Coordinates of C-alpha atoms in Angstrom, one line a residue:
M1 CA 29.3 0.0 11.5
S2 CA 30.4 -0.2 8.1
A3 CA 30.2 2.5 5.4
F4 CA 28.0 0.1 3.2
R5 CA 25.6 -0.3 6.3
R6 CA 25.8 3.8 7.0
F7 CA 24.8 4.2 3.4
A8 CA 21.9 1.7 3.8
L9 CA 20.4 3.7 6.4
G10 CA 21.5 7.2 5.0
V11 CA 20.0 7.2 1.6
A12 CA 16.9 5.5 2.4
L13 CA 16.1 8.3 4.5
A14 CA 17.5 11.2 2.4
G15 CA 15.5 9.8 -0.4
G16 CA 12.3 10.7 1.9
T17 CA 13.7 14.0 2.8
A18 CA 11.2 16.8 1.9
L19 CA 13.2 19.7 2.7
A20 CA 11.4 22.1 5.3
A21 CA 13.0 23.7 8.2
G22 CA 11.3 26.6 9.9
C23 CA 8.2 26.5 7.7
A24 CA 6.1 29.8 8.6
G25 CA 2.3 29.8 7.9
S26 CA -0.2 27.3 7.2
P27 CA -0.9 25.9 3.6
P28 CA -4.2 27.4 2.3
R29 CA -7.5 25.6 2.3
L30 CA -8.4 23.6 -0.8
P31 CA -11.5 25.1 -2.4
E32 CA -14.6 23.1 -2.7
P33 CA -15.0 22.1 -6.4
S34 CA -17.9 23.6 -8.4
D35 CA -18.6 20.6 -10.8
G36 CA -19.1 17.9 -8.6
P37 CA -17.1 15.7 -6.2
R38 CA -13.6 15.2 -7.3
T39 CA -12.5 11.9 -8.9
A40 CA -9.2 9.9 -7.8
A41 CA -7.6 11.7 -10.8
D42 CA -8.6 15.0 -9.6
W43 CA -6.9 14.2 -6.3
V44 CA -3.7 12.9 -7.9
R45 CA -3.5 15.9 -10.0
I46 CA -4.1 18.3 -7.2
V47 CA -1.1 16.7 -5.4
S48 CA 1.1 16.7 -8.2
A49 CA 0.4 20.3 -9.2
R50 CA 2.4 21.7 -6.7
N51 CA 5.7 20.7 -8.7
D52 CA 4.3 22.1 -12.1
S53 CA 6.2 25.4 -11.8
L54 CA 9.2 23.9 -9.7
R55 CA 12.5 24.5 -11.7
T56 CA 15.3 23.5 -9.4
L57 CA 15.4 22.6 -5.7
R58 CA 18.6 22.3 -3.2
A59 CA 18.9 21.4 0.2
D60 CA 21.0 20.5 3.0
L61 CA 20.2 17.9 5.7
E62 CA 20.9 15.8 8.4
I63 CA 20.2 12.3 8.4
S64 CA 19.6 10.2 12.0
W65 CA 19.1 6.8 12.8
A66 CA 19.3 4.3 15.9
P67 CA 21.6 1.2 14.8
D68 CA 20.9 -2.3 15.7
G69 CA 20.8 -3.0 19.5
E70 CA 21.9 1.0 20.3
T71 CA 20.0 3.6 22.0
E72 CA 22.2 6.4 21.0
P73 CA 21.4 7.7 17.5
Q74 CA 24.0 8.1 14.8
S75 CA 23.9 10.6 12.0
C76 CA 25.3 11.7 8.9
R77 CA 25.1 14.9 6.5
G78 CA 23.5 15.1 3.1
A79 CA 22.8 17.3 0.1
V80 CA 20.4 17.0 -2.6
S81 CA 20.1 18.7 -5.6
F82 CA 17.0 18.2 -8.0
E83 CA 16.4 19.9 -11.6
S84 CA 12.7 19.3 -13.3
P85 CA 11.6 16.9 -14.7
G86 CA 13.6 14.2 -13.0
L87 CA 17.3 14.8 -12.5
V88 CA 18.4 14.4 -9.0
R89 CA 22.3 14.1 -7.0
L90 CA 22.1 13.0 -3.3
R91 CA 25.0 13.0 -1.3
G92 CA 26.0 11.8 2.1
T93 CA 29.0 12.2 3.9
S94 CA 29.8 11.3 7.6
L95 CA 30.5 13.8 10.3
A96 CA 34.1 13.6 9.9
F97 CA 33.4 14.5 6.1
F98 CA 34.3 11.2 4.5
A99 CA 32.1 10.3 1.7
I100 CA 29.5 7.6 2.5
F101 CA 27.3 7.8 -0.9
D102 CA 26.9 9.7 -4.1
L103 CA 23.8 9.3 -6.3
V104 CA 23.3 10.8 -9.7
V105 CA 20.7 10.6 -11.9
A106 CA 21.6 12.1 -15.1
A107 CA 19.9 13.6 -18.1
D108 CA 20.1 10.4 -20.1
G109 CA 18.8 8.3 -18.3
T110 CA 21.8 6.9 -16.4
V111 CA 22.0 6.5 -12.8
W112 CA 25.3 6.0 -11.0
L113 CA 25.6 5.0 -7.1
D114 CA 28.9 5.5 -5.8
L115 CA 30.0 4.0 -2.4
P116 CA 33.8 5.6 -2.3
Q117 CA 34.7 3.4 1.1
E118 CA 33.5 0.1 -0.3
K119 CA 35.2 0.9 -3.5
F120 CA 32.2 0.0 -5.8
G121 CA 29.2 1.4 -7.3
I122 CA 26.1 0.7 -9.3
L123 CA 25.5 2.0 -12.8
G124 CA 22.6 1.2 -15.1
D125 CA 19.5 2.8 -16.9
R126 CA 16.7 4.5 -14.8
S127 CA 14.4 1.9 -15.9
D128 CA 15.9 -1.3 -14.7
P129 CA 13.5 -2.8 -12.3
A130 CA 16.5 -3.7 -10.1
W131 CA 16.8 -0.2 -8.5
D132 CA 13.2 -0.5 -7.2
L133 CA 14.1 -3.7 -5.1
L134 CA 17.2 -1.6 -3.4
P135 CA 16.7 0.4 -0.6
L136 CA 17.3 3.2 -3.0
S137 CA 15.3 3.7 -6.2
P138 CA 15.7 6.8 -8.1
D139 CA 11.8 7.1 -8.5
R140 CA 11.2 6.6 -4.8
V141 CA 13.7 9.5 -4.0
L142 CA 11.7 11.9 -6.4
T143 CA 8.3 10.6 -4.8
A144 CA 9.5 11.6 -1.4
L145 CA 11.4 14.7 -2.4
L146 CA 8.7 16.0 -4.2
G147 CA 5.6 14.8 -2.4
D148 CA 4.3 13.6 -5.7
P149 CA 3.3 9.8 -6.3
R150 CA 4.3 10.1 -9.8
L151 CA 1.6 7.8 -11.2
T152 CA 1.5 7.0 -14.8
P153 CA -1.8 7.7 -16.5
E154 CA -2.7 4.0 -16.6
E155 CA -2.1 4.0 -12.9
V156 CA -4.2 7.0 -12.1
A157 CA -7.1 5.7 -14.5
A158 CA -7.4 2.4 -12.7
S159 CA -7.3 3.8 -9.1
T160 CA -10.2 3.8 -6.8
L161 CA -11.1 6.7 -4.3
E162 CA -12.4 6.5 -0.7
R163 CA -13.2 9.7 0.9
S164 CA -14.4 10.9 4.4
D165 CA -14.1 14.2 6.4
S166 CA -10.5 13.7 7.6
L167 CA -8.7 11.6 4.6
V168 CA -9.1 10.7 1.1
V169 CA -7.4 7.6 0.0
V170 CA -6.0 7.0 -3.7
S171 CA -5.4 3.2 -4.1
G172 CA -4.6 0.7 -6.8
D173 CA -2.2 -2.2 -7.7
W174 CA 0.7 0.3 -7.5
G175 CA 0.0 1.2 -3.9
R176 CA -1.9 3.6 -1.5
L177 CA -2.0 7.5 -1.2
E178 CA -3.4 9.4 1.4
I179 CA -4.4 12.9 0.9
E180 CA -5.6 15.7 3.6
P181 CA -8.7 16.9 2.2
E182 CA -8.6 20.5 3.6
T183 CA -5.3 21.0 1.8
G184 CA -4.6 18.5 -1.1
L185 CA -1.3 17.7 0.7
P186 CA 0.1 14.3 0.7
S187 CA 0.0 12.4 4.2
R188 CA 1.2 8.9 3.5
W189 CA 2.4 7.0 0.4
E190 CA 2.8 3.1 0.3
R191 CA 4.2 1.1 -2.6
G192 CA 6.1 -2.0 -2.6
A193 CA 7.8 -2.7 0.8
G194 CA 7.8 0.8 2.5
E195 CA 5.9 3.8 3.3
V196 CA 6.7 7.6 3.4
V197 CA 4.8 9.8 5.6
W198 CA 4.9 13.4 5.4
S199 CA 3.6 15.7 8.1
D200 CA 3.5 19.3 9.7
W201 CA 2.8 21.2 6.5
G202 CA 3.8 24.7 6.2
V203 CA 4.5 27.5 3.6
R204 CA 8.1 28.5 3.0
S205 CA 9.5 30.4 0.0
G206 CA 5.9 30.2 -1.4
R207 CA 5.9 26.6 -1.5
A208 CA 4.2 24.0 0.8
T209 CA 6.5 21.9 2.5
P210 CA 6.6 19.5 5.0
G211 CA 8.3 19.8 8.3
R212 CA 8.8 16.2 8.7
T213 CA 9.4 13.3 6.7
L214 CA 9.7 9.7 7.7
L215 CA 10.6 6.6 5.9
I216 CA 9.0 3.4 7.5
D217 CA 9.8 -0.3 6.7
P218 CA 7.3 -3.1 7.0
D219 CA 8.9 -4.3 10.3
G220 CA 8.2 -0.6 11.7
G221 CA 11.9 0.8 11.6
R222 CA 11.9 4.5 11.4
L223 CA 14.9 7.0 9.9
E224 CA 14.1 10.6 10.4
V225 CA 15.7 13.8 9.2
S226 CA 16.3 17.1 10.4
Y227 CA 16.4 20.0 7.8
G228 CA 18.9 22.7 6.7
R229 CA 18.9 25.4 4.1
F230 CA 16.8 25.1 1.0
R231 CA 16.8 27.1 -2.2
V232 CA 14.3 27.0 -4.6
D233 CA 14.7 27.5 -8.6
E234 CA 18.1 29.0 -8.3
D235 CA 20.4 28.0 -11.1
L236 CA 22.6 25.0 -10.5
P237 CA 26.1 24.7 -11.2
P238 CA 27.2 23.2 -14.1
G239 CA 27.9 19.4 -14.4
R240 CA 25.9 19.0 -11.1
F241 CA 24.4 15.8 -12.6
S242 CA 27.3 14.4 -14.5
P243 CA 28.7 11.2 -12.8
T244 CA 32.1 10.9 -11.7
I245 CA 33.5 7.3 -11.7
E246 CA 36.9 7.1 -10.1
E247 CA 39.3 4.5 -11.8
D248 CA 39.6 2.1 -8.8
R249 CA 35.6 1.4 -8.7
E250 CA 34.0 -2.1 -9.0
I251 CA 31.1 -1.2 -11.2
L252 CA 28.3 -3.4 -11.0
T253 CA 25.0 -3.7 -12.9
P254 CA 21.7 -2.7 -10.8
G255 CA 20.7 -6.6 -10.7
E256 CA 24.4 -7.3 -9.3
G257 CA 24.3 -4.5 -7.0
L258 CA 21.0 -6.1 -5.6
E259 CA 22.6 -9.4 -5.5
R260 CA 25.4 -8.1 -3.3
W261 CA 23.1 -6.5 -1.1
S262 CA 21.2 -9.5 -0.3
R263 CA 24.2 -11.5 0.3
T264 CA 25.5 -9.1 2.7
R265 CA 22.2 -9.3 4.6
I266 CA 21.5 -5.6 5.3
N267 CA 18.4 -4.2 6.3
A268 CA 18.4 -0.4 5.5
F269 CA 15.6 0.4 7.9
R270 CA 16.3 -1.6 11.1
T271 CA 16.5 0.2 14.0
D272 CA 15.5 -2.2 16.6

């Protein structure tokens, strides 16, 4: 398996990591509203409010998957850093400590995705729509990492609400968000081609965190993560979100990166 293939598998899952090992205690129940039934906007706000006071987050993780035609899982190590409101650094290394990928979302909106073993990287503005068509999207990473749909006010305003005793569904042209009505925590998010599933919620370091996060592709391929240490609201090292571009790298735009990805016919989630 090439490093590029390992990267495609690895980052897709790492983007879905929700950083919870050894959660203790159950999330608190959501109080009943005092001013009438909740609207779609109310439910989205409840989900997003978990992150209002979050300043920084760091975590170690291990990513595992079953490559095409193989039953034995493969894995890589990972590390992720986040700083509010939207800075992210996500790194993956092989078990032999070779770098597989390094994703940096910088303060000025620049995104750098480095593939050291392939000797090229993708550099472009965070707003470039091509990112959303790659197996890795900065915004998708944040949604999965924080358990936050990150909807725009316009998307929220145009959303509809379905409610049962066991499930709340907020949906719109943007996709679908499923929420546990007892706790107000997200359980599934669908947008574009894929899904993120959060489960086994618990409380750790005063923060509700899922014990398991899956990324699922349209054909049913699954990637899983096991969780190591995570730290909340600690100061991060200076320069954590500053890209480092090596002299020998071929630099592609997000559109060029998408074309190369398509040309190599890599399916980032295929496990069968």
